[in-house]
Short mmCIF file of N, CA, C and O in Angstrom, two decimals:
data_model
loop_
_atom_site.label_atom_id
_atom_site.label_comp_id
_atom_site.label_asym_id
_atom_site.label_seq_id
_atom_site.Cartn_x
_atom_site.Cartn_y
_atom_site.Cartn_z
N MET T 1 118.22 129.44 105.03
CA MET T 1 118.64 130.15 103.84
C MET T 1 117.69 129.67 102.56
O MET T 1 117.59 128.12 102.21
N GLY T 2 117.29 130.39 102.14
CA GLY T 2 116.40 130.59 100.98
C GLY T 2 117.28 130.10 99.82
O GLY T 2 118.29 130.19 99.53
N PRO T 3 116.08 129.77 98.72
CA PRO T 3 117.11 129.72 97.25
C PRO T 3 117.29 130.65 96.95
O PRO T 3 117.05 131.80 96.99
N THR T 4 118.44 130.24 96.15
CA THR T 4 119.36 131.29 95.27
C THR T 4 118.07 131.67 94.16
O THR T 4 117.56 130.97 93.33
N VAL T 5 118.26 133.13 94.01
CA VAL T 5 117.04 133.77 93.06
C VAL T 5 118.01 134.81 92.63
O VAL T 5 118.76 135.46 92.76
N ARG T 6 117.54 135.55 91.36
CA ARG T 6 117.73 136.64 91.01
C ARG T 6 117.76 137.97 92.15
O ARG T 6 116.85 137.85 92.76
N THR T 7 118.39 138.97 92.04
CA THR T 7 118.91 139.91 93.03
C THR T 7 117.38 140.43 93.55
O THR T 7 116.84 140.84 94.55
N GLU T 8 116.78 140.95 92.38
CA GLU T 8 115.47 141.48 92.36
C GLU T 8 114.34 140.42 93.17
O GLU T 8 113.40 141.16 93.48
N ASP T 9 114.66 139.05 93.10
CA ASP T 9 113.61 138.63 93.93
C ASP T 9 114.12 138.01 95.63
O ASP T 9 113.75 137.05 96.11
N ALA T 10 115.42 138.71 95.84
CA ALA T 10 115.85 138.51 97.36
C ALA T 10 115.14 138.45 98.50
O ALA T 10 115.24 137.58 98.99
N ALA T 11 114.02 139.44 98.36
CA ALA T 11 112.80 139.25 99.30
C ALA T 11 112.20 138.02 99.14
O ALA T 11 111.74 137.43 100.49
N LYS T 12 111.90 137.65 98.35
CA LYS T 12 111.23 135.96 98.12
C LYS T 12 112.01 135.13 98.73
O LYS T 12 111.22 134.28 99.41
N SER T 13 113.49 135.06 98.29
CA SER T 13 113.84 134.00 99.14
C SER T 13 114.03 134.19 100.77
O SER T 13 113.84 133.22 101.18
N LEU T 14 114.21 135.47 101.08
CA LEU T 14 114.02 135.72 102.22
C LEU T 14 112.60 135.37 103.22
O LEU T 14 112.47 134.57 104.37
N ARG T 15 111.90 135.36 102.42
CA ARG T 15 110.46 134.91 103.15
C ARG T 15 110.22 133.67 102.91
O ARG T 15 109.90 132.90 104.29
N TRP T 16 110.91 132.92 102.06
CA TRP T 16 110.94 131.32 102.00
C TRP T 16 111.56 130.57 103.39
O TRP T 16 111.22 129.94 103.73
N ALA T 17 112.81 131.48 103.52
CA ALA T 17 113.58 130.82 104.56
C ALA T 17 113.18 131.52 105.85
O ALA T 17 112.92 130.37 106.76
N ARG T 18 112.34 132.44 106.19
CA ARG T 18 111.70 132.85 107.31
C ARG T 18 110.57 131.91 107.23
O ARG T 18 110.23 131.12 108.78
N GLU T 19 109.75 131.34 106.06
CA GLU T 19 108.71 130.62 106.61
C GLU T 19 109.26 128.87 107.36
O GLU T 19 108.35 128.25 107.79
N ALA T 20 110.31 128.45 106.61
CA ALA T 20 111.05 127.37 107.25
C ALA T 20 111.49 127.33 108.65
O ALA T 20 111.39 126.42 109.17
N LEU T 21 111.74 128.76 109.01
CA LEU T 21 112.16 128.28 110.67
C LEU T 21 110.59 127.82 111.65
O LEU T 21 110.99 127.14 112.37
N PRO T 22 109.71 128.18 111.34
CA PRO T 22 108.78 127.46 112.39
C PRO T 22 108.50 125.79 112.17
O PRO T 22 108.31 125.41 113.39
N LEU T 23 108.79 125.69 110.51
CA LEU T 23 108.34 124.60 110.68
C LEU T 23 109.71 123.72 111.32
O LEU T 23 109.43 122.56 111.80
N ALA T 24 110.81 124.21 111.26
CA ALA T 24 112.11 123.44 112.06
C ALA T 24 111.95 123.58 113.34
O ALA T 24 112.19 122.65 114.25
N ARG T 25 111.20 124.64 114.21
CA ARG T 25 111.20 124.47 115.70
C ARG T 25 109.99 123.50 115.95
O ARG T 25 109.91 122.74 116.93
N ARG T 26 109.18 123.02 114.99
CA ARG T 26 108.02 122.12 115.12
C ARG T 26 108.66 120.77 114.85
O ARG T 26 107.80 119.86 115.15
N GLY T 27 109.80 120.71 114.13
CA GLY T 27 110.03 119.51 113.89
C GLY T 27 109.87 118.73 112.54
O GLY T 27 110.19 117.96 112.36
N VAL T 28 109.09 119.69 111.74
CA VAL T 28 108.83 119.17 110.53
C VAL T 28 110.11 119.43 109.76
O VAL T 28 110.57 118.41 108.60
N LEU T 29 110.95 120.24 109.63
CA LEU T 29 112.37 120.14 109.09
C LEU T 29 113.58 120.36 110.19
O LEU T 29 113.43 120.14 111.34
N PRO T 30 114.73 119.71 109.81
CA PRO T 30 115.92 119.50 110.70
C PRO T 30 116.22 120.94 110.96
O PRO T 30 116.32 121.83 110.52
N SER T 31 116.64 120.59 112.59
CA SER T 31 116.82 122.00 113.02
C SER T 31 118.14 121.83 113.68
O SER T 31 118.63 122.85 114.35
N ASP T 32 118.95 120.84 113.50
CA ASP T 32 120.11 120.49 114.11
C ASP T 32 121.30 121.46 112.89
O ASP T 32 122.59 120.99 113.36
N ARG T 33 121.09 121.83 111.79
CA ARG T 33 122.17 122.09 110.87
C ARG T 33 121.30 123.21 109.99
O ARG T 33 120.18 123.46 110.02
N LEU T 34 121.91 123.66 109.25
CA LEU T 34 121.55 125.11 108.28
C LEU T 34 120.31 124.43 107.59
O LEU T 34 120.66 123.16 106.72
N ILE T 35 119.70 125.01 107.32
CA ILE T 35 118.40 124.38 106.34
C ILE T 35 118.27 125.13 104.96
O ILE T 35 118.18 126.12 105.06
N ARG T 36 118.52 124.34 104.14
CA ARG T 36 118.69 125.00 102.58
C ARG T 36 117.39 124.43 102.16
O ARG T 36 116.75 123.62 101.66
N CYS T 37 116.44 125.89 102.46
CA CYS T 37 114.98 125.70 101.67
C CYS T 37 114.92 125.13 100.34
O CYS T 37 113.73 124.28 100.20
N ALA T 38 115.85 125.15 99.39
CA ALA T 38 115.92 124.34 98.02
C ALA T 38 116.03 123.02 98.44
O ALA T 38 115.35 121.98 97.28
N ASP T 39 116.25 122.07 99.31
CA ASP T 39 115.98 121.17 99.93
C ASP T 39 114.71 120.43 100.23
O ASP T 39 114.56 119.50 100.21
N HIS T 40 114.09 121.33 100.37
CA HIS T 40 112.89 121.29 101.27
C HIS T 40 111.46 122.00 100.50
O HIS T 40 110.55 122.09 101.19
N MET T 41 111.89 121.96 99.42
CA MET T 41 110.86 122.61 98.71
C MET T 41 108.89 121.95 98.83
O MET T 41 108.39 122.55 98.90
N PRO T 42 109.16 120.51 98.54
CA PRO T 42 107.66 120.26 98.70
C PRO T 42 107.18 120.37 100.01
O PRO T 42 106.24 120.67 100.18
N THR T 43 108.15 120.37 101.07
CA THR T 43 107.55 120.14 102.28
C THR T 43 106.92 121.48 102.81
O THR T 43 106.32 122.15 103.03
N LEU T 44 107.48 122.90 102.21
CA LEU T 44 107.47 124.09 102.29
C LEU T 44 106.27 124.56 101.34
O LEU T 44 105.29 125.11 101.82
N VAL T 45 105.88 123.77 100.44
CA VAL T 45 104.74 124.13 99.61
C VAL T 45 103.50 123.12 100.23
O VAL T 45 102.41 124.08 100.52
N VAL T 46 103.43 122.44 100.76
CA VAL T 46 102.25 121.48 101.62
C VAL T 46 102.06 122.43 102.80
O VAL T 46 101.02 121.80 103.23
N PHE T 47 103.19 122.84 103.42
CA PHE T 47 102.89 123.40 104.69
C PHE T 47 102.42 125.10 104.36
O PHE T 47 102.26 125.39 105.63
N LYS T 48 102.30 125.36 102.86
CA LYS T 48 102.10 126.70 103.31
C LYS T 48 100.92 126.92 103.39
O LYS T 48 100.36 128.32 104.16
N ASP T 49 99.80 126.08 103.30
CA ASP T 49 98.63 126.18 103.76
C ASP T 49 98.28 125.05 104.72
O ASP T 49 97.44 124.16 103.89
N GLU T 50 98.57 124.86 105.75
CA GLU T 50 97.95 123.54 106.36
C GLU T 50 97.07 123.22 106.80
O GLU T 50 96.54 122.28 106.76
N GLU T 51 96.12 124.47 106.89
CA GLU T 51 94.69 124.08 107.36
C GLU T 51 93.96 123.67 106.01
O GLU T 51 93.38 122.84 106.32
N LEU T 52 94.59 124.11 104.88
CA LEU T 52 93.46 123.43 103.87
C LEU T 52 94.06 121.88 103.39
O LEU T 52 93.48 121.05 103.29
N VAL T 53 95.19 121.50 103.42
CA VAL T 53 95.98 120.21 103.62
C VAL T 53 95.11 119.49 104.79
O VAL T 53 94.72 118.50 104.50
N ARG T 54 95.10 120.11 105.92
CA ARG T 54 94.39 119.39 106.81
C ARG T 54 92.61 118.78 106.35
O ARG T 54 92.19 118.03 106.98
N ALA T 55 92.35 120.10 105.96
CA ALA T 55 90.77 119.49 105.26
C ALA T 55 90.82 118.76 104.07
O ALA T 55 89.80 117.93 104.18
N VAL T 56 91.36 118.77 103.60
CA VAL T 56 91.65 117.29 102.64
C VAL T 56 92.01 116.22 103.34
O VAL T 56 91.35 115.69 102.68
N ALA T 57 92.73 116.16 104.31
CA ALA T 57 93.03 115.03 105.08
C ALA T 57 92.01 114.46 105.57
O ALA T 57 91.77 113.47 105.56
N ASP T 58 91.28 115.34 106.08
CA ASP T 58 89.96 114.98 106.85
C ASP T 58 88.77 114.50 105.97
O ASP T 58 88.37 113.01 106.17
N LEU T 59 88.92 115.07 104.65
CA LEU T 59 88.00 114.20 103.64
C LEU T 59 88.88 112.66 102.95
O LEU T 59 87.97 111.84 102.65
N ARG T 60 89.83 112.84 102.91
CA ARG T 60 90.48 111.98 102.16
C ARG T 60 90.77 110.55 102.90
O ARG T 60 90.67 109.57 102.54
N LEU T 61 91.07 111.03 103.95
CA LEU T 61 91.45 109.84 105.26
C LEU T 61 89.93 109.06 105.60
O LEU T 61 90.53 108.56 106.98
N ALA T 62 89.17 109.76 105.61
CA ALA T 62 87.99 109.38 106.20
C ALA T 62 87.43 107.91 106.43
O ALA T 62 87.39 107.53 107.27
N PRO T 63 88.32 107.31 105.40
CA PRO T 63 87.91 105.74 105.53
C PRO T 63 88.61 104.97 106.70
O PRO T 63 88.18 103.93 106.98
N LEU T 64 89.70 105.68 107.36
CA LEU T 64 90.55 105.01 108.32
C LEU T 64 89.79 105.55 109.58
O LEU T 64 90.13 104.98 110.86
N ARG T 65 88.87 106.16 109.65
CA ARG T 65 87.94 106.71 110.53
C ARG T 65 87.40 105.49 111.49
O ARG T 65 87.27 105.36 112.69
N SER T 66 87.20 104.51 110.81
CA SER T 66 86.58 103.37 111.48
C SER T 66 87.30 102.31 112.23
O SER T 66 87.48 101.36 112.74
N VAL T 67 88.88 102.54 111.64
CA VAL T 67 89.83 101.64 112.28
C VAL T 67 90.52 102.24 113.76
O VAL T 67 90.43 103.18 114.20
N ARG T 68 90.55 101.53 114.67
CA ARG T 68 91.44 101.76 115.74
C ARG T 68 92.37 102.57 115.83
O ARG T 68 93.01 102.59 114.92
N PRO T 69 92.70 103.75 116.72
CA PRO T 69 93.80 104.53 116.30
C PRO T 69 95.01 103.97 116.33
O PRO T 69 95.65 104.56 115.54
N ARG T 70 95.40 103.41 117.26
CA ARG T 70 97.05 102.46 117.16
C ARG T 70 96.99 102.23 115.73
O ARG T 70 98.07 102.12 115.14
N HIS T 71 96.02 101.10 115.23
CA HIS T 71 96.08 100.54 114.04
C HIS T 71 96.07 101.75 112.78
O HIS T 71 96.59 101.40 112.28
N ARG T 72 95.17 102.53 112.95
CA ARG T 72 95.14 103.34 112.10
C ARG T 72 96.19 104.40 111.78
O ARG T 72 96.80 104.12 110.64
N GLU T 73 96.96 104.51 112.75
CA GLU T 73 98.42 104.94 112.29
C GLU T 73 99.40 104.04 111.57
O GLU T 73 100.05 104.44 110.82
N ARG T 74 99.42 102.72 112.12
CA ARG T 74 100.07 102.05 111.36
C ARG T 74 99.90 101.76 110.15
O ARG T 74 100.75 101.69 109.17
N LEU T 75 98.49 101.62 109.30
CA LEU T 75 98.16 102.04 108.58
C LEU T 75 98.38 103.46 107.49
O LEU T 75 98.74 103.13 106.32
N MET T 76 98.19 104.40 108.18
CA MET T 76 98.73 105.88 107.48
C MET T 76 100.22 105.54 107.14
O MET T 76 100.46 106.10 106.10
N ARG T 77 101.02 105.30 108.25
CA ARG T 77 102.79 105.20 107.79
C ARG T 77 102.75 103.99 106.82
O ARG T 77 103.74 104.13 105.81
N THR T 78 102.05 102.84 106.57
CA THR T 78 102.25 102.22 105.76
C THR T 78 101.94 102.50 104.42
O THR T 78 102.32 102.67 103.40
N LEU T 79 100.74 103.48 104.47
CA LEU T 79 100.09 103.78 103.22
C LEU T 79 101.15 105.16 102.60
O LEU T 79 101.51 105.36 101.33
N LEU T 80 101.69 105.77 103.54
CA LEU T 80 102.22 106.88 103.15
C LEU T 80 103.91 106.08 102.12
O LEU T 80 104.53 106.51 101.66
N ALA T 81 104.46 105.11 103.40
CA ALA T 81 105.43 104.63 102.62
C ALA T 81 105.41 103.71 101.44
O ALA T 81 106.25 103.73 100.32
N CYS T 82 104.11 103.22 101.23
CA CYS T 82 103.77 102.61 99.87
C CYS T 82 103.62 103.68 98.71
O CYS T 82 104.35 103.30 97.79
N LEU T 83 103.09 104.77 98.85
CA LEU T 83 103.09 105.86 97.93
C LEU T 83 104.20 106.37 97.50
O LEU T 83 104.48 106.53 96.43
N GLN T 84 105.12 106.48 98.89
CA GLN T 84 106.30 106.77 98.31
C GLN T 84 107.63 106.02 97.74
O GLN T 84 108.52 106.23 97.26
N ASN T 85 107.13 104.51 97.78
CA ASN T 85 108.29 103.56 97.28
C ASN T 85 107.66 102.61 96.07
O ASN T 85 107.65 101.34 95.81
N GLY T 86 106.68 103.39 95.31
CA GLY T 86 105.96 102.55 94.56
C GLY T 86 104.85 101.14 94.71
O GLY T 86 105.02 100.45 93.73
N PHE T 87 104.21 101.24 96.11
CA PHE T 87 103.63 99.93 96.54
C PHE T 87 104.65 98.92 96.45
O PHE T 87 104.01 97.89 96.19
N ASN T 88 105.93 99.11 96.57
CA ASN T 88 107.17 97.87 96.46
C ASN T 88 107.36 97.46 98.11
O ASN T 88 107.41 97.73 98.91
N ALA T 89 106.46 96.51 98.25
CA ALA T 89 106.37 95.60 99.72
C ALA T 89 107.69 95.33 100.40
O ALA T 89 107.97 96.03 101.49
N THR T 90 108.36 95.23 99.62
CA THR T 90 110.04 95.04 99.77
C THR T 90 110.54 96.35 100.39
O THR T 90 111.63 96.32 101.80
N GLU T 91 110.60 97.18 99.82
CA GLU T 91 110.94 98.49 100.02
C GLU T 91 110.23 99.05 101.04
O GLU T 91 110.81 99.55 102.24
N VAL T 92 109.40 98.91 101.12
CA VAL T 92 108.33 99.73 102.43
C VAL T 92 108.52 98.88 103.45
O VAL T 92 108.79 99.43 104.84
N ALA T 93 108.97 97.37 103.64
CA ALA T 93 109.06 96.72 104.82
C ALA T 93 110.53 97.19 105.24
O ALA T 93 110.34 97.64 106.68
N THR T 94 111.36 97.69 104.37
CA THR T 94 112.85 97.83 104.72
C THR T 94 112.72 99.25 105.40
O THR T 94 112.83 99.34 106.70
N ARG T 95 111.81 100.31 105.02
CA ARG T 95 111.56 101.48 105.12
C ARG T 95 111.11 101.44 107.17
O ARG T 95 111.10 102.04 107.58
N LEU T 96 109.83 100.70 107.05
CA LEU T 96 109.15 100.41 108.23
C LEU T 96 109.61 99.22 109.05
O LEU T 96 109.31 99.38 110.15
N HIS T 97 110.70 98.50 108.84
CA HIS T 97 111.23 97.57 109.52
C HIS T 97 110.12 96.62 110.28
O HIS T 97 109.88 96.40 111.21
N VAL T 98 109.53 96.17 109.24
CA VAL T 98 108.20 95.02 109.27
C VAL T 98 108.99 94.15 107.93
O VAL T 98 109.49 94.41 107.06
N HIS T 99 108.18 92.64 108.58
CA HIS T 99 108.12 91.99 107.13
C HIS T 99 107.11 92.05 105.81
O HIS T 99 106.49 92.77 106.15
N PRO T 100 107.86 92.09 104.82
CA PRO T 100 107.13 92.23 103.84
C PRO T 100 105.65 91.87 103.57
O PRO T 100 104.78 92.45 102.92
N GLN T 101 105.48 90.53 104.12
CA GLN T 101 104.33 90.22 104.16
C GLN T 101 103.43 90.84 105.23
O GLN T 101 101.84 91.10 104.90
N THR T 102 103.62 91.77 106.14
CA THR T 102 103.28 92.43 107.20
C THR T 102 102.68 93.54 106.07
O THR T 102 101.43 94.12 106.18
N VAL T 103 103.50 94.16 105.31
CA VAL T 103 103.02 95.50 104.48
C VAL T 103 102.16 94.51 103.49
O VAL T 103 101.16 95.50 103.29
N ARG T 104 101.84 93.68 102.99
CA ARG T 104 101.11 93.17 102.13
C ARG T 104 99.83 92.96 102.83
O ARG T 104 98.63 93.34 102.22
N TYR T 105 99.56 92.50 103.94
CA TYR T 105 98.45 92.09 104.82
C TYR T 105 98.00 93.77 104.99
O TYR T 105 96.85 93.85 104.89
N ARG T 106 98.69 95.03 105.39
CA ARG T 106 98.08 96.44 105.59
C ARG T 106 97.61 96.86 104.16
O ARG T 106 96.39 97.27 104.33
N LEU T 107 98.37 96.39 103.10
CA LEU T 107 97.77 96.71 101.90
C LEU T 107 96.62 96.52 101.62
O LEU T 107 95.76 97.41 101.02
N HIS T 108 96.63 94.96 101.95
CA HIS T 108 94.64 94.39 101.40
C HIS T 108 93.99 95.18 102.21
O HIS T 108 92.90 95.58 101.81
N GLN T 109 94.41 95.70 103.79
CA GLN T 109 93.23 96.37 104.37
C GLN T 109 93.05 97.75 103.86
O GLN T 109 91.68 97.98 103.65
N LEU T 110 93.85 98.71 103.26
CA LEU T 110 93.84 99.53 103.02
C LEU T 110 93.34 99.55 101.53
O LEU T 110 92.12 100.65 101.16
N GLU T 111 93.22 98.61 100.91
CA GLU T 111 92.71 98.20 99.44
C GLU T 111 90.95 98.27 99.87
O GLU T 111 90.24 98.82 99.25
N GLU T 112 90.72 97.50 100.96
CA GLU T 112 89.58 97.15 101.09
C GLU T 112 88.71 98.43 101.76
O GLU T 112 87.42 98.87 101.92
N LEU T 113 89.43 99.62 102.05
CA LEU T 113 88.99 100.78 102.80
C LEU T 113 89.00 101.69 102.06
O LEU T 113 87.90 102.58 101.91
N PHE T 114 89.90 101.98 100.88
CA PHE T 114 90.05 103.10 99.78
C PHE T 114 89.43 102.49 98.52
O PHE T 114 88.97 103.43 97.76
N GLY T 115 89.64 101.30 98.25
CA GLY T 115 89.08 100.60 96.72
C GLY T 115 90.13 101.08 95.92
O GLY T 115 91.56 101.35 96.44
N GLU T 116 89.85 101.54 94.36
CA GLU T 116 90.92 101.81 93.47
C GLU T 116 91.33 102.91 93.77
O GLU T 116 92.18 103.54 93.23
N ARG T 117 90.82 103.87 94.52
CA ARG T 117 91.27 105.45 94.60
C ARG T 117 92.89 105.57 95.01
O ARG T 117 93.40 106.32 94.92
N LEU T 118 93.18 103.94 95.87
CA LEU T 118 94.50 104.26 96.22
C LEU T 118 95.72 104.08 94.85
O LEU T 118 96.90 104.83 95.00
N TYR T 119 95.00 103.93 93.79
CA TYR T 119 95.99 103.76 92.36
C TYR T 119 95.62 105.00 91.46
O TYR T 119 96.40 104.74 90.42
N GLU T 120 94.80 105.59 91.76
CA GLU T 120 94.62 106.70 90.98
C GLU T 120 95.33 107.82 91.02
O GLU T 120 95.76 108.56 92.56
N PRO T 121 96.36 108.52 90.30
CA PRO T 121 97.29 109.45 90.25
C PRO T 121 96.76 110.74 91.26
O PRO T 121 97.86 111.25 92.26
N GLU T 122 95.97 111.25 90.85
CA GLU T 122 94.98 112.63 91.86
C GLU T 122 95.10 111.93 93.14
O GLU T 122 95.50 112.87 94.01
N ALA T 123 94.57 110.76 93.46
CA ALA T 123 94.07 110.15 94.53
C ALA T 123 95.29 110.22 95.64
O ALA T 123 95.43 110.54 96.65
N ARG T 124 96.35 109.83 94.69
CA ARG T 124 97.63 109.46 95.46
C ARG T 124 98.57 110.77 95.72
O ARG T 124 99.22 110.71 96.81
N LEU T 125 98.19 111.75 95.00
CA LEU T 125 99.18 112.64 95.44
C LEU T 125 98.27 113.44 96.61
O LEU T 125 99.06 114.02 97.55
N GLU T 126 97.19 113.59 96.73
CA GLU T 126 96.16 114.01 97.77
C GLU T 126 96.55 113.56 98.89
O GLU T 126 96.76 113.66 99.78
N LEU T 127 96.97 111.76 98.97
CA LEU T 127 96.93 110.83 99.92
C LEU T 127 98.15 111.39 100.58
O LEU T 127 98.47 111.41 101.88
N GLU T 128 99.10 111.26 99.54
CA GLU T 128 100.79 111.63 100.04
C GLU T 128 100.68 112.94 100.79
O GLU T 128 101.22 113.25 101.92
N MET T 129 100.11 113.76 100.11
CA MET T 129 100.08 115.31 101.02
C MET T 129 99.87 115.13 102.27
O MET T 129 99.96 115.79 103.23
N ALA T 130 98.72 114.52 102.17
CA ALA T 130 97.69 114.79 103.59
C ALA T 130 98.41 114.06 104.78
O ALA T 130 98.28 114.19 105.93
N LEU T 131 98.86 112.62 104.26
CA LEU T 131 99.55 111.96 105.28
C LEU T 131 100.78 112.72 105.46
O LEU T 131 101.20 112.42 107.08
N THR T 132 101.54 113.21 105.08
CA THR T 132 102.66 113.67 105.09
C THR T 132 102.33 114.76 106.46
O THR T 132 103.46 115.14 107.36
N VAL T 133 101.37 115.95 105.92
CA VAL T 133 100.70 116.44 107.08
C VAL T 133 100.80 116.18 108.45
O VAL T 133 100.87 116.52 109.42
N TRP T 134 99.53 115.31 108.32
CA TRP T 134 98.99 114.24 109.40
C TRP T 134 100.25 113.70 110.31
O TRP T 134 100.18 113.71 111.52
N LEU T 135 101.23 113.04 109.52
CA LEU T 135 102.11 112.17 110.45
C LEU T 135 103.67 113.03 110.71
O LEU T 135 104.24 112.62 111.73
N THR T 136 103.72 113.94 110.15
CA THR T 136 105.12 114.48 110.43
C THR T 136 105.08 115.82 111.23
O THR T 136 106.03 116.29 111.95
N ALA T 137 103.88 116.38 111.51
CA ALA T 137 103.77 117.48 112.30
C ALA T 137 102.27 117.53 113.50
O ALA T 137 101.39 117.35 112.74
N PRO T 138 102.50 117.62 114.45
CA PRO T 138 101.62 117.77 115.42
C PRO T 138 100.83 118.79 115.10
O PRO T 138 100.79 119.96 114.22
N SER T 139 99.52 118.61 115.26
CA SER T 139 98.51 119.54 115.38
C SER T 139 98.86 120.83 115.89
O SER T 139 99.44 120.91 116.70
N PRO T 140 98.64 122.19 114.75
CA PRO T 140 98.99 123.42 115.56
C PRO T 140 98.37 123.95 116.64
O PRO T 140 99.10 124.43 117.43
N SER T 141 97.43 123.48 117.10
CA SER T 141 96.45 123.36 118.21
C SER T 141 97.30 123.25 119.65
O SER T 141 96.83 123.39 120.55
N SER T 142 98.13 121.70 119.23
CA SER T 142 98.99 121.46 120.52
C SER T 142 100.27 121.84 120.76
O SER T 142 100.71 121.62 121.35
N ASP T 143 100.55 122.89 120.00
CA ASP T 143 101.96 123.84 120.24
C ASP T 143 101.58 124.65 121.31
O ASP T 143 100.76 125.19 122.05
#
């Protein structure tokens, strides 16, 4: 269901609702109930140009290339949770079901990889956007 709009903007609402359907089929949005686009606007915006976001991800997540794949994913999930929880180790640990000291250890590794960029507002926005796409959606080529 598209967001509520003025009558003359009904076509836009319908278009946004249609853009949500493929994301639900891919598992990015929930598919077990009515999808209210108004509840998922940030996701719809981020996935509007997924190719561009993946290009940003390649650039911004480059420091993680030196990390083994399995550990890379753990670090990526930890970084996303840190960005979403204000770098609060206790909240991140609860979300990831790990000990807070594990979060602190991983955060130290991330600081070594990314440096102060982790805490720069613009970089944080780019990282969260890139990680959201990278971790929540399979690559379009794998569909």
